[in-house]
C-alpha cells in the first residue's frame, strides 16, 4: 500500500492525448452523421480535427520502449557484420 510510485508526467500527457484522439474521432463521426441528415455541422468537423491534432501531438511526446520480439534473431546472426576500416 505504501509502495505506490508517483505518477509520471509524460505518461499522463500521453493518456490525455489518447482521450483527445477518441473525442476527436467521436466529433468527426457526429459530423458525418449530421452530413447524412442533410444538416451539416461544420463546428463538429473543426473541433474534431483540432482535438485529433492535439491528441496526436500529445501522444507523440511519449513513446514506450518496445521489446524485441526475436522473430528475426536467426537472420541477424547470419548477416555479416560490417568490418571497420584499417587504421594506418
PDB file of N, CA and C in Angstrom, residues 31-40:
ATOM      1  N   UNK A  31     -20.016  14.636 -37.122  1.00  0.00           N
ATOM      2  CA  UNK A  31     -20.068  15.451 -38.343  1.00  0.00           C
ATOM      3  C   UNK A  31     -20.589  14.631 -39.518  1.00  0.00           C
ATOM      4  N   UNK A  32     -20.100  13.394 -39.665  1.00  0.00           N
ATOM      5  CA  UNK A  32     -20.549  12.542 -40.764  1.00  0.00           C
ATOM      6  C   UNK A  32     -22.038  12.244 -40.610  1.00  0.00           C
ATOM      7  N   UNK A  33     -22.484  11.995 -39.377  1.00  0.00           N
ATOM      8  CA  UNK A  33     -23.910  11.734 -39.155  1.00  0.00           C
ATOM      9  C   UNK A  33     -24.758  12.973 -39.449  1.00  0.00           C
ATOM     10  N   UNK A  34     -24.252  14.146 -39.087  1.00  0.00           N
ATOM     11  CA  UNK A  34     -25.008  15.366 -39.378  1.00  0.00           C
ATOM     12  C   UNK A  34     -25.040  15.629 -40.875  1.00  0.00           C
ATOM     13  N   UNK A  35     -23.975  15.257 -41.566  1.00  0.00           N
ATOM     14  CA  UNK A  35     -23.948  15.388 -43.028  1.00  0.00           C
ATOM     15  C   UNK A  35     -24.965  14.442 -43.662  1.00  0.00           C
ATOM     16  N   UNK A  36     -25.088  13.240 -43.121  1.00  0.00           N
ATOM     17  CA  UNK A  36     -26.050  12.275 -43.645  1.00  0.00           C
ATOM     18  C   UNK A  36     -27.487  12.736 -43.398  1.00  0.00           C
ATOM     19  N   UNK A  37     -27.696  13.515 -42.340  1.00  0.00           N
ATOM     20  CA  UNK A  37     -29.029  14.020 -42.017  1.00  0.00           C
ATOM     21  C   UNK A  37     -29.345  15.304 -42.775  1.00  0.00           C
ATOM     22  N   UNK A  38     -28.465  15.702 -43.671  1.00  0.00           N
ATOM     23  CA  UNK A  38     -28.643  16.902 -44.507  1.00  0.00           C
ATOM     24  C   UNK A  38     -28.631  18.212 -43.711  1.00  0.00           C
ATOM     25  N   UNK A  39     -28.049  18.184 -42.508  1.00  0.00           N
ATOM     26  CA  UNK A  39     -27.854  19.416 -41.728  1.00  0.00           C
ATOM     27  C   UNK A  39     -26.415  19.425 -41.213  1.00  0.00           C
ATOM     28  N   UNK A  40     -25.443  19.654 -42.094  1.00  0.00           N
ATOM     29  CA  UNK A  40     -24.041  19.546 -41.680  1.00  0.00           C
ATOM     30  C   UNK A  40     -23.674  20.598 -40.622  1.00  0.00           C
TER      31      UNK A  40
END
